[in-house]
Short mmCIF file of C-alpha atoms in Angstrom, two decimals:
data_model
loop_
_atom_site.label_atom_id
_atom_site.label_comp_id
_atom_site.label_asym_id
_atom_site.label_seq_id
_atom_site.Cartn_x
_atom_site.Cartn_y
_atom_site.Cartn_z
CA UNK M 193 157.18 185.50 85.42
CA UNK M 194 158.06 184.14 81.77
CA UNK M 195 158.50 180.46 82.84
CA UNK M 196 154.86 180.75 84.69
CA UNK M 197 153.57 182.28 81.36
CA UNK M 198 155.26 180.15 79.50
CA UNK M 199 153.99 177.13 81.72
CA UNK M 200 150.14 178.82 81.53
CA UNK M 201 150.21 178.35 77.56
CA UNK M 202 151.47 174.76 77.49
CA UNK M 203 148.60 173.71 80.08
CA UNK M 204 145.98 175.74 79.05
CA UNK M 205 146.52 176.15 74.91
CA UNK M 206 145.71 172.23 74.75
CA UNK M 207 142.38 172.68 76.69
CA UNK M 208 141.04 175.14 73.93
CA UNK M 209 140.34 172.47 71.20
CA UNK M 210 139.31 169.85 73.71
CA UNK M 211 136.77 172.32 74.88
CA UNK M 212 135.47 173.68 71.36
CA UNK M 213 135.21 169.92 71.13
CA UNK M 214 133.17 169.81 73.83
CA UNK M 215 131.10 172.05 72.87
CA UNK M 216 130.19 171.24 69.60
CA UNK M 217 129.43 167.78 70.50
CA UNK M 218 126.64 169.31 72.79
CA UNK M 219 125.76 171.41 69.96
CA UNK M 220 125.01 168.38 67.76
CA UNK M 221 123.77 166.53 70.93
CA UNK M 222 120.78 169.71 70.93
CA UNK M 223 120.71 169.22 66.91
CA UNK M 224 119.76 165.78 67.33
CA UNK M 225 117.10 165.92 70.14
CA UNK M 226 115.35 169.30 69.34
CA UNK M 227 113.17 168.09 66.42
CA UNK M 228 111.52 165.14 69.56
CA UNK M 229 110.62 168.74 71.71
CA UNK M 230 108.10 169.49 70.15
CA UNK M 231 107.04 165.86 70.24
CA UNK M 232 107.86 165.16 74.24
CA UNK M 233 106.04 168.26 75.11
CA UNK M 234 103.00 167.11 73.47
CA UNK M 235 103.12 163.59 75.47
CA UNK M 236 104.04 165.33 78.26
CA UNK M 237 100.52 167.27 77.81
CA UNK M 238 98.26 165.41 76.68
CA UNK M 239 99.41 162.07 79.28
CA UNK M 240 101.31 163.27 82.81
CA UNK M 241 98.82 166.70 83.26
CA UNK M 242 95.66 164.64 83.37
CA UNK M 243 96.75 162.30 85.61
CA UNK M 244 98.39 164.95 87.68
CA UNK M 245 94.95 166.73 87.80
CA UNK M 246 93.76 163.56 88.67
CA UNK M 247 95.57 163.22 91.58
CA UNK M 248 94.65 166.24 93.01
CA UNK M 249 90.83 165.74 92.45
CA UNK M 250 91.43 162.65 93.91
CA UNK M 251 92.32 163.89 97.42
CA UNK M 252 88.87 166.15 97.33
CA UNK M 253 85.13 165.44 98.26
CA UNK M 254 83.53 166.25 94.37
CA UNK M 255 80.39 164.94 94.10
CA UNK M 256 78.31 167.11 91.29
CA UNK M 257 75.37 166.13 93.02
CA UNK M 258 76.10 167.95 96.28
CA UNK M 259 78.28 171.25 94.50
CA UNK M 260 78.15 172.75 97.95
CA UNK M 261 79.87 170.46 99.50
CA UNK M 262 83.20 170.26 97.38
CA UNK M 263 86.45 170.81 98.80
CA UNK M 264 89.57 168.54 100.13
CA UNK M 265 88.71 165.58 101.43
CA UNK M 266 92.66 164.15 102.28
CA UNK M 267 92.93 160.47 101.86
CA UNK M 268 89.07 159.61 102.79
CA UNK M 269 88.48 158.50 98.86
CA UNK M 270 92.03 156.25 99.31
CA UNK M 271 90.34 154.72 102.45
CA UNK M 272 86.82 154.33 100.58
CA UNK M 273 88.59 152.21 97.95
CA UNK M 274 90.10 149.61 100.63
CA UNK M 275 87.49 149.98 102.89
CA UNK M 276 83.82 149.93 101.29
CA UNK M 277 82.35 147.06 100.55
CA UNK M 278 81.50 147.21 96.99
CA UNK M 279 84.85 148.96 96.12
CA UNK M 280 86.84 146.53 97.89
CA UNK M 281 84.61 143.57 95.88
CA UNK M 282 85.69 145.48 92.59
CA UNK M 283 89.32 145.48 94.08
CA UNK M 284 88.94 141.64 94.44
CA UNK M 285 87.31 140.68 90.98
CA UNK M 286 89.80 142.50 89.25
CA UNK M 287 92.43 140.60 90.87
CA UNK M 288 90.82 137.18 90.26
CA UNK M 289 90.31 138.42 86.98
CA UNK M 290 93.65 138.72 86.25
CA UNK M 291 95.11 136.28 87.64
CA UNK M 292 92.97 133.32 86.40
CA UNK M 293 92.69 134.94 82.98
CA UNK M 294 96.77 135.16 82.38
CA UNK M 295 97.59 131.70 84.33
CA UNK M 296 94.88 129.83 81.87
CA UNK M 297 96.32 131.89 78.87
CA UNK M 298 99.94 131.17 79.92
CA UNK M 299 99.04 127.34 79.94
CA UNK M 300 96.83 126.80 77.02
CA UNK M 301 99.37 129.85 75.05
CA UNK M 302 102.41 127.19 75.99
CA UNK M 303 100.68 124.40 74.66
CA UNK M 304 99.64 125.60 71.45
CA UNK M 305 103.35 126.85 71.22
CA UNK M 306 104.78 123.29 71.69
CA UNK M 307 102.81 122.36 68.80
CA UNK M 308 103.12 124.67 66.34
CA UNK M 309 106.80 124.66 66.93
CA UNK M 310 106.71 121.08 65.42
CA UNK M 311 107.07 120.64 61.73
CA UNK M 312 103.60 119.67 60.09
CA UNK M 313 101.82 120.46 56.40
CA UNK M 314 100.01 124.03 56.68
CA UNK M 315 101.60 125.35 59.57
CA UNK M 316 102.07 128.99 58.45
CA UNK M 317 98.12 128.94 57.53
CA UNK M 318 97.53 126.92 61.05
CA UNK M 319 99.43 129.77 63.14
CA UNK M 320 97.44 132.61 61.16
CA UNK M 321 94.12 130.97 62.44
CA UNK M 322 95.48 130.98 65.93
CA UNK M 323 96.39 134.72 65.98
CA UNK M 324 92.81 135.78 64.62
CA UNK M 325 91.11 136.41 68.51
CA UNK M 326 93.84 138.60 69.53
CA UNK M 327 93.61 140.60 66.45
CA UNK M 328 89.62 141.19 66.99
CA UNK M 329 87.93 144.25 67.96
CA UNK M 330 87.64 143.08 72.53
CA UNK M 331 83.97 144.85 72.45
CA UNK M 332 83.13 142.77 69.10
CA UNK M 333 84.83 139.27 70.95
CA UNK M 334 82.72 140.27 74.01
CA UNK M 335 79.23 140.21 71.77
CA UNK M 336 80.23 137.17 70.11
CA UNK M 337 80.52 135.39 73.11
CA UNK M 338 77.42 136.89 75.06
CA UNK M 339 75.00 136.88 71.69
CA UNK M 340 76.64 133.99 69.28
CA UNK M 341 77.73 131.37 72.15
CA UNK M 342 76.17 132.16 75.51
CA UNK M 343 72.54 133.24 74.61
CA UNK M 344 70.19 130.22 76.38
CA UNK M 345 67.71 130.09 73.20
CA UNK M 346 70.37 130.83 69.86
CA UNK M 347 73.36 130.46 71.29
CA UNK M 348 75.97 127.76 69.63
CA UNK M 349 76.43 126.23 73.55
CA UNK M 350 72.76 125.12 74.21
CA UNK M 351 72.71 124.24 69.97
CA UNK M 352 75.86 121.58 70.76
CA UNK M 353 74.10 120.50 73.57
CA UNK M 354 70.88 120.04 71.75
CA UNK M 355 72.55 118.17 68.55
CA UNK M 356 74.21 115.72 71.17
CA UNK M 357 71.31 114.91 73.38
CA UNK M 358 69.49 114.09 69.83
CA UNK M 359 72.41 111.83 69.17
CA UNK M 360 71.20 109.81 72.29
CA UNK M 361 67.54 109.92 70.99
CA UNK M 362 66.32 112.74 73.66
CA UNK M 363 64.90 115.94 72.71
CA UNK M 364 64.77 117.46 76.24
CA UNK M 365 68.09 118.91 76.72
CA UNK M 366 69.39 121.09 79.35
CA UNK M 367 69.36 124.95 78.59
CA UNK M 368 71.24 126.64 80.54
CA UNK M 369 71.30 130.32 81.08
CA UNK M 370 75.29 130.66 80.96
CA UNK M 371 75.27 134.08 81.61
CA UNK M 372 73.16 133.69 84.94
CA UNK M 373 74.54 130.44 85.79
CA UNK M 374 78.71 131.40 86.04
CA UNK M 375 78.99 135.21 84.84
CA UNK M 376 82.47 135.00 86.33
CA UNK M 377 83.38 131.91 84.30
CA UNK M 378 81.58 133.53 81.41
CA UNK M 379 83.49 136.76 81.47
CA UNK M 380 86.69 134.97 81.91
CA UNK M 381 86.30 132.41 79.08
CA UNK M 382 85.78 134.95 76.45
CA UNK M 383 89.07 136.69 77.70
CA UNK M 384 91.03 133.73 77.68
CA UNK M 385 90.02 133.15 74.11
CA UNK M 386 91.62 136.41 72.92
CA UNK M 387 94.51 136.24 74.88
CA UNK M 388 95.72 132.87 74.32
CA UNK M 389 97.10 133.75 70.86
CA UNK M 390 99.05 136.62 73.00
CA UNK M 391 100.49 134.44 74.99
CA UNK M 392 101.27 131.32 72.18
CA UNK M 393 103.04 134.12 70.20
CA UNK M 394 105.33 135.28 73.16
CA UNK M 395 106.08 131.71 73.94
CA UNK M 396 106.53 130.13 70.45
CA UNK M 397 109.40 133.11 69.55
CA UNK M 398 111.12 131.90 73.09
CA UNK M 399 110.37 128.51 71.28
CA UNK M 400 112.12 129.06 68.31
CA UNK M 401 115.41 130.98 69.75
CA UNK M 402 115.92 128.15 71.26
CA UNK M 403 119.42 126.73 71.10
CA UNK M 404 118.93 123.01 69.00
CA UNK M 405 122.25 121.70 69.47
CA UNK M 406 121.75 121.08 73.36
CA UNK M 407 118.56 119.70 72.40
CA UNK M 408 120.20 117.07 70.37
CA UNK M 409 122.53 116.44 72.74
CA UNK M 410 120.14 115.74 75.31
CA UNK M 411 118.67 113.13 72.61
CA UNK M 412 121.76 111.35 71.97
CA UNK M 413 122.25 110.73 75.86
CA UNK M 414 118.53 108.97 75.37
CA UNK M 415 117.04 112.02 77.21
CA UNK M 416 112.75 111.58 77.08
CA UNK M 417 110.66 114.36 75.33
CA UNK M 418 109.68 115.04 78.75
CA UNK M 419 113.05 115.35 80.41
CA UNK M 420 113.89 117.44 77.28
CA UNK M 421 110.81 120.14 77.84
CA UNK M 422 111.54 119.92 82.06
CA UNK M 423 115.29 120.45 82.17
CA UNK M 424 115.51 122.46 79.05
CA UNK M 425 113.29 123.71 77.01
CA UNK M 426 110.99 125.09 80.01
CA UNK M 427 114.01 127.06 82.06
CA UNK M 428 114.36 128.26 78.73
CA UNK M 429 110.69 129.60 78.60
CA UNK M 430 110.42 130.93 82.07
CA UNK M 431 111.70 135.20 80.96
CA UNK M 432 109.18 134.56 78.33
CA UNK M 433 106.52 132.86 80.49
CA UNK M 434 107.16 136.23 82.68
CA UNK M 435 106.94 138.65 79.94
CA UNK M 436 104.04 136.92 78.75
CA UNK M 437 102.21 137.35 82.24
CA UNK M 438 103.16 140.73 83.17
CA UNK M 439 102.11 142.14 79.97
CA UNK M 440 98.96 140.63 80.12
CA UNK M 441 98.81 141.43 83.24
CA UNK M 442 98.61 145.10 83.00
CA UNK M 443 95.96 144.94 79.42
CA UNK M 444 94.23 143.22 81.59
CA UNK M 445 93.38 144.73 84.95
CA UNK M 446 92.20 147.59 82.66
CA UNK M 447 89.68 145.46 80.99
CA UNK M 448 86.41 147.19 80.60
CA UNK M 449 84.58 145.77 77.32
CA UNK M 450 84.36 142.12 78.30
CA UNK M 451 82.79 143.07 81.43
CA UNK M 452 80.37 146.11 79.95
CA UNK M 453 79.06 144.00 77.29
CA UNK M 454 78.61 140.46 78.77
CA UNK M 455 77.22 141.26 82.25
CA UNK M 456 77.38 145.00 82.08
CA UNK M 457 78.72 144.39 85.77
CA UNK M 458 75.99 142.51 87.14
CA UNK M 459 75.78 139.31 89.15
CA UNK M 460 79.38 140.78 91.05
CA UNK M 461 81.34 140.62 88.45
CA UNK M 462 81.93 144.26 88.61
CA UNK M 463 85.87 145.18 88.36
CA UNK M 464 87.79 147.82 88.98
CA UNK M 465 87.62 149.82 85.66
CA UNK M 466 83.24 149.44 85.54
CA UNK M 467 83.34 150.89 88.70
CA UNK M 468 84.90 153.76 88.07
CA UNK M 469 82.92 154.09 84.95
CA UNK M 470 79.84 153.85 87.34
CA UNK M 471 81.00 156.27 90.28
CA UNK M 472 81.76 159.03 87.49
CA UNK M 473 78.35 158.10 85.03
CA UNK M 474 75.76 157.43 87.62
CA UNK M 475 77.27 158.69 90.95
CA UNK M 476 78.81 161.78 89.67
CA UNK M 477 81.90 161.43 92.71
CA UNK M 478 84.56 162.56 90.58
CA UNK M 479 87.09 162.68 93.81
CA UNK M 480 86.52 158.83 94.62
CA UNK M 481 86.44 157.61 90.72
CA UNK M 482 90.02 159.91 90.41
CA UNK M 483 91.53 157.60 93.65
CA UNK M 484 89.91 154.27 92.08
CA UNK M 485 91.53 155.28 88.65
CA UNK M 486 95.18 156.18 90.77
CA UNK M 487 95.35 153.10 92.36
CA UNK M 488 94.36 150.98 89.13
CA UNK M 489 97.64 153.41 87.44
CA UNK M 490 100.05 152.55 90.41
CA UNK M 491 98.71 148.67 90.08
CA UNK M 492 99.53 149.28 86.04
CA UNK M 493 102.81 151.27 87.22
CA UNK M 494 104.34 148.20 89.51
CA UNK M 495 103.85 145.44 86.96
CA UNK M 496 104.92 147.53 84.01
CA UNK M 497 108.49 147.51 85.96
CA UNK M 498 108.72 144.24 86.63
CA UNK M 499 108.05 143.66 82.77
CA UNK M 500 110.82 146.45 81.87
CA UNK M 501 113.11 144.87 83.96
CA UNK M 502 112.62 140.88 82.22
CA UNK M 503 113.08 142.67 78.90
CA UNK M 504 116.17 144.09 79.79
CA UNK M 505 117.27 141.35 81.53
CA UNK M 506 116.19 139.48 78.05
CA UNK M 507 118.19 141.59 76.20
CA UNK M 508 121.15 141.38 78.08
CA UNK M 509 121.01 137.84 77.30
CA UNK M 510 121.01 138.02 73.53
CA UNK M 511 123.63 140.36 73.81
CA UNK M 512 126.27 138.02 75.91
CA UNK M 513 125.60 135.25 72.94
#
């Protein structure tokens, strides 16, 4: 009995301070996290029970118009969005939306980047300039391009074209009603103007982490400029090119002001996010706006991971320098 005792109080006596250990590291573990409680229950609140109620009124037939007549509907408002026309036209324009708005931005961001990442007088004051549309308020960039550029009788378009038929000695020049003409094009345009900066700011930090000495050894083996941006300096740019994309991606299949305020979704250029504003404002069918809104969220969801996961991935890389 004494050498089992004896053996109990050599094993288990050094476990004591290992586990008051223990537990005060959990102790200052709790210290440290419960002042954010407070602060993650208030997130939690005010972000994941809306959009939980708003899956569940998205599985019901609520139209306020017909109060009777509420009650679950299953996955009819799911099918409504992929299967009606206008929804599924919505569906479409937000994806051409998005796509030809960050592909242009991406391009013209990358070039802009390539030149201010030269050395040239003013070029602090010339890449302030270039940030200005981002920073501007989207529904006051979507009236200055429907009321200061676009409008057919004021607009600073139809003026240019005016001052350069003049030039030619003609004072009957076209007026086109841009707006009417292309309200796609029109809509699109005034996006890519604010989001180009976006992009030229991802792309010019890639720019300038990137490592010179290769550079100049590419020069001294008589490398071109061109074989310098194809082989290096754009393999170099391609997480950034992503990031760039993805996070414009998901700003902007949410866009609602550019297309409110230029064509207040006329002429098809309704998207996803006017339509739901439209099935809830005018239609009253809360059930089918909730689905529109979950599938827009799951849309937002997808690309939000793929952007997470070119961070990291970006991060991991300045780490393993």
């Amino acid at each position: 009995m004494s050498a089992s005792t004896a053996h109990n109080h050599t094993t288990v006596g050094p476990d004591r301070p290992q586990a008051r250990a223990g537990s005060a590291r959990r102790a200052a573990d709790w210290a440290r996290r419960a002042p954010l409680l407070p602060a993650l229950i208030f997130t939690i609140v005010v972000t994941q029970v809306p959009f939980l109620a708003t899956i569940v009124i998205s599985f019901m037939n609520w139209n306020s118009y017909y109060p009777q007549d509420r009650g679950f509907g299953g996955v009819s408002n799911y099918v409504s969005v992929f299967t009606n026309a206008q929804l599924r036209s919505a569906v479409v324009n937000t994806v051409v939306l998005t796509v030809t708005v960050v592909l242009v931005s991406l391009v013209l961001g990358m070039l802009i980047a390539l030149l201010l990442d030269r050395k040239f007088a003013g070029r602090g004051a010339v890449r302030t300039m270039m940030i200005a549309p981002f920073l501007v308020v989207p529904i006051a960039a979507a009236l200055l391009w429907k009321h200061a550029l676009f409008n057919p009788n004021y607009g600073l378009l139809n003026g240019v074209l005016n001052a350069v038929w003049k030039l030619f000695g003609s004072d009957s020049a076209p007026q086109p009603d841009w707006l009417s003409a292309a309200p796609k094009i029109a809509i699109e345009v005034s996006l890519i103007w604010q989001w180009t900066p976006f992009m030229m700011l991802i792309l010019l930090a890639g720019l300038q982490s990137k490592p010179a000495d290769a550079e100049e050894a590419a020069r001294m083996d008589g490398a071109t400029g061109f074989q310098i941006f194809r082989y290096l300096t754009f393999p170099h740019l391609r997480q950034y090119l992503e990031l760039g994309g993805l996070l414009g991606a998901i700003y902007i299949v949410q866009n609602f002001d550019a297309v409110f305020t230029i064509t207040a979704g006329g002429l098809g250029t309704a998207n996803l996010p006017y339509t739901i504003y439209q099935t809830v404002f005018s239609a009253h069918d809360y059930g089918l706006a909730s689905a529109m809104g979950v599938v827009v969220v799951i849309a937002t969801i997808i690309v939000a991971t793929f952007a997470l996961r070119v961070v990291s991935s970006m991060f991991k890389q300045e780490a393993g320098r």
